[in-house]
Short mmCIF file of C-alpha atoms in Angstrom, two decimals:
data_model
loop_
_atom_site.label_atom_id
_atom_site.label_comp_id
_atom_site.label_asym_id
_atom_site.label_seq_id
_atom_site.Cartn_x
_atom_site.Cartn_y
_atom_site.Cartn_z
CA MET A 12 0.00 0.00 0.00
CA THR A 13 2.53 2.61 -1.02
CA GLU A 14 0.76 3.59 -4.22
CA ILE A 15 -2.75 4.61 -5.15
CA PHE A 16 -3.68 4.56 -8.83
CA GLY A 17 0.02 4.36 -9.55
CA ILE A 18 0.79 7.49 -7.50
CA PRO A 19 2.84 7.25 -4.30
CA ILE A 20 0.42 7.67 -1.43
CA GLN A 21 2.66 10.30 0.16
CA ALA A 22 2.43 12.53 -2.90
CA PHE A 23 -1.27 11.85 -3.23
CA ALA A 24 -2.04 12.79 0.37
CA GLY A 25 0.26 15.78 0.18
CA GLN A 26 -1.54 17.20 -2.85
CA LEU A 27 -4.90 16.54 -1.25
CA LEU A 28 -3.81 18.48 1.82
CA ILE A 29 -2.65 21.43 -0.29
CA GLY A 30 -5.94 21.25 -2.14
CA LEU A 31 -7.86 21.23 1.13
CA GLN A 32 -5.84 24.17 2.41
CA ASN A 33 -6.56 26.21 -0.74
CA GLY A 34 -10.16 25.10 -0.43
CA CYS A 35 -10.21 26.65 3.04
CA PHE A 36 -9.16 30.00 1.60
CA TYR A 37 -11.79 29.66 -1.12
CA ALA A 38 -14.40 28.82 1.52
CA ILE A 39 -13.63 31.78 3.81
CA LEU A 40 -13.46 34.23 0.91
CA SER A 41 -16.59 33.00 -0.85
CA LEU A 42 -18.43 32.98 2.48
CA GLY A 43 -17.57 36.66 2.90
CA LEU A 44 -18.63 37.43 -0.67
CA ALA A 45 -21.93 35.60 -0.13
CA ILE A 46 -22.92 37.45 3.04
CA ILE A 47 -21.85 40.78 1.57
CA PHE A 48 -23.83 40.15 -1.60
CA GLY A 49 -26.85 39.06 0.44
CA MET A 50 -26.98 42.15 2.61
CA LEU A 51 -25.46 44.88 0.43
CA ASN A 52 -26.37 43.62 -3.03
CA ILE A 53 -22.80 44.36 -4.02
CA ILE A 54 -20.42 42.00 -5.75
CA ASN A 55 -17.32 42.86 -3.79
CA PHE A 56 -14.49 42.77 -6.28
CA ALA A 57 -12.21 44.36 -3.68
CA HIS A 58 -12.34 41.14 -1.64
CA GLY A 59 -9.07 39.79 -3.03
CA ALA A 60 -7.28 43.09 -2.46
CA LEU A 61 -8.42 43.09 1.17
CA PHE A 62 -7.28 39.46 1.55
CA MET A 63 -3.90 40.66 0.28
CA THR A 64 -4.04 43.63 2.66
CA GLY A 65 -4.56 41.18 5.52
CA ALA A 66 -1.52 39.15 4.47
CA PHE A 67 0.63 42.27 4.11
CA ALA A 68 -0.56 43.58 7.45
CA ALA A 69 0.42 40.27 9.08
CA TRP A 70 3.84 40.41 7.41
CA TYR A 71 4.31 44.03 8.53
CA CYS A 72 3.13 43.35 12.09
CA THR A 73 5.47 40.41 12.56
CA THR A 74 8.55 41.72 10.76
CA SER A 75 8.46 45.47 11.49
CA LEU A 76 6.28 45.97 14.55
CA GLY A 77 7.63 43.00 16.43
CA LEU A 78 4.20 41.54 17.09
CA SER A 79 3.80 37.79 17.35
CA TYR A 80 1.91 35.79 14.74
CA TRP A 81 -0.91 35.26 17.24
CA ALA A 82 -1.22 38.97 17.98
CA ALA A 83 -1.33 39.66 14.24
CA LEU A 84 -4.04 37.02 13.84
CA ALA A 85 -6.15 38.86 16.40
CA VAL A 86 -5.38 42.46 15.43
CA VAL A 87 -5.22 42.38 11.63
CA PRO A 88 -8.82 41.21 10.96
CA VAL A 89 -10.13 43.92 13.29
CA VAL A 90 -8.07 46.70 11.70
CA VAL A 91 -8.77 45.63 8.12
CA GLY A 92 -12.44 45.11 9.05
CA LEU A 93 -12.56 48.70 10.31
CA PHE A 94 -11.02 49.79 7.01
CA GLY A 95 -13.85 47.90 5.30
CA ILE A 96 -16.39 49.78 7.41
CA LEU A 97 -14.77 53.03 6.27
CA ILE A 98 -15.12 51.93 2.63
CA GLU A 99 -18.78 51.08 3.18
CA ARG A 100 -19.60 54.38 4.89
CA LEU A 101 -17.65 56.57 2.46
CA LEU A 102 -18.35 54.83 -0.85
CA LEU A 103 -20.59 51.80 -1.01
CA GLN A 104 -23.58 53.20 0.86
CA TRP A 105 -24.40 55.46 -2.08
CA LEU A 106 -24.77 52.56 -4.48
CA TYR A 107 -27.39 50.31 -2.88
CA LYS A 108 -30.26 51.60 -4.96
CA LEU A 109 -28.35 51.30 -8.21
CA ASP A 110 -27.71 48.31 -10.44
CA HIS A 111 -25.18 45.62 -9.35
CA LEU A 112 -22.87 46.85 -12.06
CA TYR A 113 -22.03 50.06 -10.24
CA GLY A 114 -20.96 48.26 -7.08
CA LEU A 115 -18.93 45.83 -9.13
CA LEU A 116 -17.17 48.63 -11.00
CA LEU A 117 -16.49 50.65 -7.87
CA THR A 118 -15.05 47.71 -5.94
CA PHE A 119 -13.05 46.62 -8.99
CA GLY A 120 -11.56 50.11 -9.16
CA LEU A 121 -10.91 50.00 -5.45
CA ALA A 122 -9.07 46.69 -5.85
CA LEU A 123 -6.84 48.21 -8.55
CA VAL A 124 -6.10 51.23 -6.37
CA ILE A 125 -5.25 49.15 -3.31
CA GLU A 126 -3.07 46.77 -5.31
CA GLY A 127 -1.38 49.71 -7.05
CA LEU A 128 -0.56 51.35 -3.73
CA PHE A 129 0.96 48.15 -2.35
CA GLN A 130 2.94 47.61 -5.52
CA HIS A 131 4.23 51.18 -5.38
CA LYS A 132 5.30 50.78 -1.77
CA PHE A 133 6.56 47.19 -1.70
CA GLY A 134 7.24 46.30 -5.33
CA SER A 135 5.78 43.27 -7.03
CA SER A 136 8.27 40.70 -5.79
CA GLY A 137 6.91 38.85 -2.82
CA GLN A 138 7.77 39.13 0.84
CA SER A 139 8.15 36.04 2.93
CA MET A 140 7.03 35.48 6.44
CA SER A 141 7.77 32.51 8.63
CA SER A 142 5.16 30.55 10.48
CA PRO A 143 5.16 30.75 14.29
CA GLU A 144 7.57 28.40 16.02
CA ALA A 145 4.84 26.42 17.72
CA LEU A 146 3.44 25.46 14.31
CA GLN A 147 6.70 24.60 12.57
CA GLY A 148 7.71 21.07 11.67
CA ALA A 149 5.57 18.13 10.72
CA VAL A 150 4.01 15.10 12.31
CA ASN A 151 4.09 11.62 10.86
CA LEU A 152 0.55 10.36 10.42
CA GLY A 153 1.73 6.96 9.19
CA PHE A 154 0.59 7.41 5.61
CA MET A 155 1.99 10.94 5.25
CA PHE A 156 3.90 13.74 6.92
CA LEU A 157 1.53 16.53 7.93
CA PRO A 158 3.17 19.94 8.09
CA ILE A 159 1.72 21.35 11.30
CA TYR A 160 1.09 24.82 9.87
CA ARG A 161 -1.03 23.44 7.01
CA GLY A 162 -3.00 21.38 9.50
CA TRP A 163 -3.57 24.50 11.57
CA VAL A 164 -4.78 26.46 8.52
CA VAL A 165 -7.33 23.76 7.70
CA GLY A 166 -8.51 23.40 11.30
CA ALA A 167 -8.76 27.13 12.04
CA SER A 168 -10.54 27.80 8.76
CA ILE A 169 -13.11 25.09 9.28
CA VAL A 170 -13.78 26.25 12.84
CA LEU A 171 -14.20 29.84 11.61
CA CYS A 172 -16.58 28.72 8.86
CA ILE A 173 -18.66 26.71 11.33
CA ILE A 174 -18.82 29.62 13.78
CA THR A 175 -19.96 31.94 10.98
CA TRP A 176 -22.52 29.40 9.77
CA PHE A 177 -23.82 28.97 13.32
CA MET A 178 -24.10 32.73 13.88
CA ILE A 179 -26.08 33.21 10.69
CA GLU A 180 -28.29 30.12 10.73
CA ARG A 181 -28.86 29.51 14.43
CA THR A 182 -28.84 32.82 16.34
CA ARG A 183 -31.20 35.72 16.69
CA LEU A 184 -28.71 38.11 15.15
CA GLY A 185 -28.45 35.71 12.23
CA SER A 186 -32.22 35.69 11.80
CA TYR A 187 -32.09 39.50 11.41
CA LEU A 188 -29.42 39.02 8.79
CA ARG A 189 -31.35 36.35 6.88
CA ALA A 190 -34.54 38.37 7.03
CA GLY A 191 -32.65 41.53 6.08
CA THR A 192 -31.31 39.78 3.00
CA GLU A 193 -34.88 39.06 1.89
CA ASN A 194 -36.64 42.30 2.79
CA PRO A 195 -34.53 44.99 4.48
CA ARG A 196 -37.30 47.61 4.56
CA LEU A 197 -39.64 45.34 6.46
CA VAL A 198 -36.95 44.32 8.94
CA GLN A 199 -36.28 47.99 9.53
CA SER A 200 -39.98 48.58 10.12
CA PHE A 201 -39.69 46.21 13.10
CA GLY A 202 -37.25 48.61 14.74
CA ILE A 203 -33.98 47.01 13.68
CA ASN A 204 -31.22 49.39 12.63
CA VAL A 205 -30.68 47.88 9.18
CA PRO A 206 -28.19 50.47 7.89
CA LEU A 207 -25.93 49.68 10.87
CA MET A 208 -26.37 45.97 10.25
CA ILE A 209 -25.31 46.44 6.62
CA THR A 210 -22.17 48.31 7.68
CA LEU A 211 -21.24 45.64 10.21
CA THR A 212 -21.89 42.86 7.70
CA TYR A 213 -19.44 44.42 5.28
CA GLY A 214 -16.93 44.87 8.08
CA TYR A 215 -17.30 41.22 9.09
CA GLY A 216 -16.96 39.97 5.50
CA ILE A 217 -13.77 41.99 5.12
CA ALA A 218 -12.46 40.80 8.49
CA LEU A 219 -12.95 37.22 7.26
CA ALA A 220 -10.90 38.01 4.15
CA ALA A 221 -8.17 39.58 6.27
CA PHE A 222 -8.15 36.55 8.60
CA ALA A 223 -7.64 34.32 5.59
CA GLY A 224 -4.86 36.67 4.50
CA VAL A 225 -3.05 36.26 7.83
CA LEU A 226 -3.41 32.47 7.62
CA ALA A 227 -2.06 32.52 4.07
CA ALA A 228 0.88 34.84 4.71
CA PRO A 229 3.38 32.15 5.84
CA ILE A 230 2.51 29.72 3.01
CA ILE A 231 1.69 31.89 -0.01
CA GLN A 232 4.17 34.51 -1.06
CA VAL A 233 2.94 37.87 0.22
CA SER A 234 2.75 39.97 -2.92
CA PRO A 235 0.40 42.70 -4.17
CA HIS A 236 -1.02 40.27 -6.74
CA MET A 237 -1.88 37.38 -4.42
CA GLY A 238 -5.44 38.65 -4.04
CA ALA A 239 -6.07 39.09 -7.75
CA ASN A 240 -4.83 35.54 -8.39
CA ILE A 241 -7.09 33.91 -5.87
CA ILE A 242 -10.21 36.06 -6.29
CA ILE A 243 -10.90 34.88 -9.85
CA VAL A 244 -11.06 31.29 -8.61
CA VAL A 245 -13.20 32.41 -5.66
CA PHE A 246 -15.70 34.04 -8.00
CA ALA A 247 -15.89 30.77 -9.91
CA VAL A 248 -16.51 29.04 -6.58
CA VAL A 249 -19.33 31.45 -5.84
CA VAL A 250 -20.89 30.82 -9.24
CA ILE A 251 -20.61 27.05 -8.78
CA GLY A 252 -22.03 27.09 -5.25
CA GLY A 253 -24.72 29.61 -6.02
CA MET A 254 -25.36 32.78 -4.06
CA GLY A 255 -27.43 32.73 -0.96
CA SER A 256 -26.41 29.55 0.85
CA ILE A 257 -23.88 29.88 3.65
CA MET A 258 -23.21 26.15 3.94
CA GLY A 259 -23.14 26.00 0.14
CA SER A 260 -20.28 28.51 -0.02
CA ILE A 261 -18.30 26.60 2.58
CA LEU A 262 -18.77 23.16 1.03
CA THR A 263 -18.18 24.37 -2.52
CA GLY A 264 -14.98 26.13 -1.48
CA LEU A 265 -13.58 23.08 0.27
CA GLY A 266 -14.76 20.73 -2.47
CA LEU A 267 -13.20 22.70 -5.29
CA GLY A 268 -9.92 22.96 -3.41
CA LEU A 269 -9.90 19.16 -3.23
CA VAL A 270 -10.81 18.85 -6.90
CA GLU A 271 -7.91 21.13 -7.77
CA GLY A 272 -5.57 19.07 -5.58
CA LEU A 273 -6.68 15.82 -7.21
CA THR A 274 -6.21 17.32 -10.65
CA LYS A 275 -2.63 18.23 -9.72
CA VAL A 276 -2.02 14.56 -8.98
CA PHE A 277 -3.61 13.04 -12.05
CA TYR A 278 -3.40 15.66 -14.75
CA PRO A 279 -1.31 18.62 -13.58
CA GLU A 280 -1.72 20.47 -16.90
CA ALA A 281 -5.41 21.05 -16.13
CA SER A 282 -5.01 22.04 -12.48
CA SER A 283 -5.37 25.77 -13.08
CA THR A 284 -8.39 25.43 -15.36
CA ILE A 285 -10.33 22.61 -13.70
CA VAL A 286 -12.37 25.01 -11.54
CA PHE A 287 -13.57 26.83 -14.63
CA VAL A 288 -14.39 23.57 -16.39
CA VAL A 289 -16.51 22.60 -13.37
CA MET A 290 -18.11 26.04 -13.47
CA ALA A 291 -19.08 25.64 -17.12
CA ILE A 292 -20.59 22.21 -16.47
CA VAL A 293 -22.52 23.40 -13.41
CA LEU A 294 -23.85 26.40 -15.30
CA LEU A 295 -25.14 24.11 -18.03
CA ILE A 296 -26.89 21.77 -15.61
CA ARG A 297 -27.87 24.07 -12.73
CA PRO A 298 -27.68 27.73 -13.77
CA ALA A 299 -28.38 28.94 -10.22
CA GLY A 300 -25.44 26.96 -8.84
CA LEU A 301 -25.29 23.77 -6.80
CA PHE A 302 -26.86 25.30 -3.67
CA GLY A 303 -28.56 28.34 -5.20
CA LYS A 304 -32.28 28.83 -5.48
CA GLU A 305 -33.77 29.46 -8.91
CA LYS A 306 -35.51 32.81 -9.01
CA MET B 27 -46.64 67.14 30.39
CA SER B 28 -48.67 65.93 33.37
CA SER B 29 -50.98 62.96 33.15
CA GLN B 30 -54.08 65.16 33.22
CA THR B 31 -53.12 66.95 30.05
CA MET B 32 -51.84 63.79 28.28
CA PRO B 33 -53.47 63.98 24.89
CA THR B 34 -55.95 61.21 24.28
CA GLU B 35 -54.93 61.36 20.66
CA TYR B 36 -52.17 58.90 19.86
CA LEU B 37 -51.55 59.59 16.20
CA ARG B 38 -51.95 62.97 14.51
CA VAL B 39 -51.29 63.28 10.80
CA ASN B 40 -51.26 66.79 9.39
CA GLY B 41 -50.84 67.98 5.80
CA LEU B 42 -49.05 64.78 4.83
CA HIS B 43 -47.67 64.64 1.30
CA ALA B 44 -45.86 61.57 0.05
CA PHE B 45 -43.95 60.79 -3.12
CA TYR B 46 -42.55 57.73 -4.86
CA GLY B 47 -39.87 59.12 -7.09
CA GLU B 48 -41.64 61.60 -9.35
CA SER B 49 -45.17 60.54 -8.53
CA HIS B 50 -47.01 62.50 -5.89
CA ILE B 51 -49.30 60.06 -4.06
CA LEU B 52 -50.61 61.83 -0.95
CA HIS B 53 -51.89 65.40 -1.25
CA GLY B 54 -52.30 66.65 2.29
CA VAL B 55 -53.72 63.88 4.48
CA ASP B 56 -55.14 65.01 7.84
CA PHE B 57 -56.53 62.75 10.53
CA THR B 58 -56.14 61.90 14.17
CA VAL B 59 -56.55 58.60 15.98
CA ARG B 60 -57.29 58.47 19.69
CA ARG B 61 -55.56 56.14 22.07
CA GLY B 62 -57.27 52.74 21.98
CA GLU B 63 -59.36 53.66 18.96
CA LEU B 64 -59.84 51.41 15.93
CA VAL B 65 -60.17 53.31 12.66
CA THR B 66 -60.25 52.21 9.06
CA LEU B 67 -58.92 53.79 5.93
CA LEU B 68 -61.42 53.02 3.20
CA GLY B 69 -61.24 53.91 -0.45
CA ARG B 70 -60.68 52.58 -3.91
CA ASN B 71 -57.40 51.16 -5.11
CA GLY B 72 -54.91 53.95 -5.62
CA SER B 73 -56.62 56.37 -3.24
CA GLY B 74 -53.52 56.39 -1.01
CA ARG B 75 -54.48 54.15 1.91
CA THR B 76 -51.43 51.88 1.85
CA THR B 77 -49.16 54.84 1.19
CA THR B 78 -50.59 56.56 4.26
CA LEU B 79 -49.68 53.57 6.43
CA LYS B 80 -46.21 53.34 4.91
CA SER B 81 -45.67 57.07 5.35
CA ILE B 82 -46.28 56.80 9.09
CA LEU B 83 -43.25 54.49 9.27
CA GLY B 84 -41.19 56.40 6.73
CA LEU B 85 -41.34 53.60 4.16
CA VAL B 86 -42.03 55.88 1.18
CA GLY B 87 -39.55 57.77 -0.94
CA LYS B 88 -40.17 61.24 0.41
CA ARG B 89 -42.78 62.79 2.68
CA THR B 90 -43.58 66.23 4.02
CA GLY B 91 -46.04 67.52 6.58
CA SER B 92 -46.37 66.36 10.15
CA ILE B 93 -46.87 63.00 11.83
CA GLN B 94 -47.06 63.02 15.62
CA LEU B 95 -46.96 59.87 17.68
CA ASN B 96 -48.05 60.39 21.24
CA GLY B 97 -47.15 64.08 20.88
CA GLN B 98 -43.73 63.43 19.33
CA GLU B 99 -42.95 64.57 15.79
CA VAL B 100 -41.61 61.66 13.72
CA ILE B 101 -41.65 62.94 10.13
CA GLY B 102 -37.85 63.30 10.04
CA MET B 103 -37.02 60.04 11.83
CA SER B 104 -35.64 56.91 10.23
CA THR B 105 -37.92 53.89 9.99
CA HIS B 106 -36.37 51.82 12.77
CA ARG B 107 -36.53 54.69 15.26
CA ILE B 108 -40.23 55.24 14.55
CA ALA B 109 -40.86 51.52 15.02
CA ARG B 110 -39.06 51.67 18.36
CA LEU B 111 -41.59 54.25 19.57
CA GLY B 112 -44.16 51.46 19.46
CA VAL B 113 -45.50 51.06 15.94
CA GLY B 114 -46.25 47.59 14.56
CA TYR B 115 -46.76 47.19 10.82
CA CYS B 116 -48.44 44.28 9.06
CA PRO B 117 -47.86 44.81 5.33
CA GLU B 118 -50.34 43.96 2.60
CA GLU B 119 -47.98 41.41 1.05
CA ARG B 120 -47.56 39.90 4.55
CA GLY B 121 -43.78 39.81 4.25
CA ILE B 122 -43.18 36.34 5.65
CA PHE B 123 -39.50 35.43 5.40
CA SER B 124 -38.79 32.21 3.54
CA SER B 125 -35.38 31.72 5.12
CA LEU B 126 -36.95 31.68 8.60
CA SER B 127 -39.17 29.11 10.25
CA CYS B 128 -42.66 30.04 11.41
CA GLU B 129 -41.44 30.52 14.97
CA GLU B 130 -38.34 32.46 13.87
CA ASN B 131 -40.65 34.75 11.89
CA LEU B 132 -42.79 35.18 14.98
CA MET B 133 -39.79 35.95 17.19
CA LEU B 134 -38.05 38.21 14.66
CA PRO B 135 -39.31 41.68 15.65
CA PRO B 136 -37.44 42.82 18.76
CA ILE B 137 -39.30 43.92 21.90
CA VAL B 138 -39.57 47.70 21.73
CA LYS B 139 -41.68 48.34 24.84
CA SER B 140 -42.93 46.35 27.78
CA GLY B 141 -46.51 45.14 27.84
CA GLY B 142 -46.55 43.11 24.64
CA MET B 143 -48.45 39.85 24.40
CA SER B 144 -46.67 36.68 25.45
CA ILE B 145 -45.97 33.97 22.91
CA GLU B 146 -48.57 31.75 24.66
CA GLU B 147 -51.23 34.43 24.27
CA ILE B 148 -50.38 34.74 20.58
CA TYR B 149 -50.57 30.97 20.14
CA ASP B 150 -53.94 31.03 21.96
CA MET B 151 -55.17 33.62 19.51
CA PHE B 152 -53.79 31.77 16.46
CA PRO B 153 -53.50 28.05 17.37
CA ASN B 154 -52.42 27.16 13.82
CA LEU B 155 -49.13 28.95 14.35
CA LYS B 156 -48.27 26.69 17.26
CA GLU B 157 -48.85 23.57 15.18
CA ARG B 158 -46.78 24.91 12.31
CA ARG B 159 -44.06 26.57 14.34
CA ASN B 160 -41.21 24.53 12.82
CA SER B 161 -42.38 24.87 9.22
CA GLN B 162 -40.62 27.16 6.81
CA GLY B 163 -42.42 30.52 6.89
CA THR B 164 -43.52 30.55 3.28
CA ARG B 165 -44.75 26.92 3.39
CA LEU B 166 -47.67 28.08 5.52
CA SER B 167 -51.08 28.56 3.93
CA GLY B 168 -52.20 32.07 3.03
CA GLY B 169 -54.35 32.29 6.15
CA GLU B 170 -51.57 31.05 8.40
CA GLN B 171 -49.14 33.52 6.85
CA GLN B 172 -51.61 36.31 7.56
CA MET B 173 -51.91 35.18 11.18
CA LEU B 174 -48.13 35.07 11.41
CA ALA B 175 -47.74 38.56 9.93
CA MET B 176 -50.18 39.86 12.54
CA GLY B 177 -49.01 37.70 15.43
CA ARG B 178 -45.39 38.77 15.18
CA ILE B 179 -46.14 42.46 15.84
CA LEU B 180 -48.17 41.71 18.99
CA ARG B 181 -45.17 40.49 21.00
CA THR B 182 -43.16 43.65 20.68
CA GLY B 183 -45.10 45.97 22.93
CA ALA B 184 -46.06 48.19 19.99
CA GLN B 185 -49.21 50.11 20.89
CA LEU B 186 -50.14 51.35 17.42
CA LEU B 187 -50.89 48.61 14.90
CA LEU B 188 -50.99 49.43 11.21
CA LEU B 189 -52.80 46.58 9.49
CA ASP B 190 -52.94 46.55 5.70
CA GLU B 191 -55.59 44.40 3.98
CA ILE B 192 -55.51 41.56 6.47
CA THR B 193 -58.48 39.74 4.90
CA GLU B 194 -57.37 39.92 1.29
CA GLY B 195 -57.69 36.59 -0.51
CA LEU B 196 -58.65 34.60 2.59
CA ALA B 197 -61.43 32.04 3.01
CA PRO B 198 -64.53 33.28 4.88
CA VAL B 199 -63.81 31.17 7.95
CA ILE B 200 -60.31 32.67 8.23
CA VAL B 201 -61.73 36.16 7.71
CA GLN B 202 -64.02 35.53 10.68
CA ALA B 203 -61.05 34.40 12.78
CA MET B 204 -59.17 37.56 11.85
CA GLY B 205 -62.24 39.60 12.82
CA ARG B 206 -62.33 37.97 16.26
CA ALA B 207 -58.62 38.60 16.68
CA VAL B 208 -58.88 42.28 15.73
CA ARG B 209 -61.80 42.71 18.15
CA LYS B 210 -59.73 41.14 20.95
CA LEU B 211 -56.82 43.42 20.19
CA ALA B 212 -59.08 46.46 20.32
CA GLU B 213 -60.41 45.28 23.69
CA ARG B 214 -56.84 44.95 24.94
CA GLY B 215 -56.37 48.66 24.24
CA PHE B 216 -54.27 48.56 21.07
CA THR B 217 -54.69 51.59 18.82
CA ILE B 218 -55.40 50.23 15.35
CA VAL B 219 -55.41 51.69 11.87
CA LEU B 220 -56.93 49.19 9.48
CA VAL B 221 -56.73 49.49 5.71
CA GLU B 222 -59.53 47.36 4.38
CA GLN B 223 -61.14 46.58 1.07
CA ASN B 224 -63.76 44.39 2.66
CA PHE B 225 -66.22 46.91 4.05
CA ARG B 226 -68.50 44.28 5.59
CA PHE B 227 -65.51 43.09 7.61
CA ALA B 228 -64.50 46.55 8.74
CA ALA B 229 -67.89 48.12 9.45
CA PRO B 230 -68.74 46.34 12.73
CA LEU B 231 -65.19 46.61 14.08
CA ALA B 232 -64.24 50.24 13.63
CA ASP B 233 -65.04 53.29 15.75
CA ARG B 234 -64.54 55.63 12.83
CA HIS B 235 -64.02 55.30 9.10
CA PHE B 236 -61.79 57.62 7.09
CA VAL B 237 -62.69 57.57 3.43
CA MET B 238 -59.77 58.41 1.17
CA GLU B 239 -59.93 59.76 -2.36
CA HIS B 240 -57.12 61.13 -4.55
CA GLY B 241 -54.59 61.10 -1.75
CA ARG B 242 -56.74 62.95 0.79
CA ILE B 243 -59.24 62.13 3.52
CA ALA B 244 -62.54 62.91 1.82
CA GLU B 245 -64.93 61.95 4.59
CA VAL B 246 -64.93 60.89 8.24
CA ILE B 247 -67.82 58.68 9.30
CA ALA B 248 -68.31 57.62 12.89
CA LYS B 249 -69.78 54.22 13.64
CA SER B 250 -73.07 55.79 14.77
CA GLU B 251 -73.44 57.71 11.50
CA LEU B 252 -72.74 54.73 9.32
CA ALA B 253 -76.33 53.76 8.53
CA ALA B 254 -77.21 57.31 7.48
CA ASN B 255 -74.18 57.55 5.20
CA MET B 256 -74.38 54.27 3.35
CA ASN B 257 -75.32 55.83 0.02
CA LYS B 258 -72.46 58.28 0.15
CA LEU B 259 -70.08 55.48 1.06
CA HIS B 260 -71.28 53.38 -1.86
CA ASP B 261 -70.48 56.27 -4.18
CA TYR B 262 -66.97 56.61 -2.75
CA LEU B 263 -66.16 52.96 -2.77
CA GLY B 264 -68.04 52.07 -5.91
CA VAL B 265 -69.49 48.96 -4.33
#
């Protein structure tokens, strides 16, 4: 039992783990996009740039400010989330009554500006950041060596996704959010401060992206383009999963990460296009996405 | 203001104009509703009844004039702040949320004041809701959805209920149940503004009827004057 379909089991499991880890980033980012789209009706193209901002902030905190990785993990999502709130209050709030296209264009422009600023300041070659000492090394699971940091990324991401799912689907605050997604005016007529809820939702979605950025910083090269690279795949994930289902975003993200990982094992040439092939097939069979509701 | 001079009027609408974009819907609506009173807004489709209800909560595009709730001017307030003063709104389209269960729908509106009905009292009034409490909100029948839309604003402590077309499209037996419920609510001291198409439903319930035409109150008819004014009412309503 050292090979599976002619592939050494070590390599197979290793690629699956990398796939799962990328899937975690897809899941957190598409989750944020889904709740932002639900509440704000805005397709947040700046999501990748804010993911990148989170990674850069983590790199800066640990290399220049002398903060620990754990402090960065706590501080960066809050700070970047507050930056998101600023964006919502200054810019996005004027667009809610307009067509989706305006929000998409504005956030796309915003992404270009943010990426341009980082490129101007830090150049386009990547920065590297080491993982915290406690998470360095690997453990032997018998069938594979598990790098501890990758295991931590997968575990922390899944816990975060479950917490977010629970908050939205099982709590009172979440019921405001779900109802607000359907009919914000009516929810407001019950005495709930919907404009505030919208602002906080955007802030939370951005904080999620920044959290993913911090997790990614030690394993993906921290460069101004890291967000643009990942966000295209994440949008495909959102299309495949369908808007509107929290669990759908999570499962689709993880699933597509695994599919990508498997493709790297069996047909590496297709690994960067497989997500889009899946997207095309899903669109043909279920235009609203795997978990989406037909309107 | 001491308790002796507390106004008995709870809602005073003065010179209310309302607009949706370019269209001017209300042209100076004036009326007052006393505390604990049940009034109806009658009129043909398009006469401005629903818009009047929505204007009270600030749910229209733009409005001018004056709306006082318990002596407090609310025309410039945002919707959620008006609701927090104790206004419960049951919209014509019912507005049941499909992503929430029946009970989640019922529990959705936050408590804004003390003295609301308990969940048991609401289930006593609408037993169907108890049976269906775990069903998805929009899987309920039309009548159950109407009960849910009304039931959920009774918990919050809101004292002014704005009820829009609560009998529309319902079977006669459900209409009767809604009538009993509205009567109970009036007895409990709720102040109620009822927009109603079904005059036979509204006539025995209401203390006063406001007849609307072209975005204004055209006529006020007290319950005692109803019999004498039936012909006039028929002309207004075209029934």
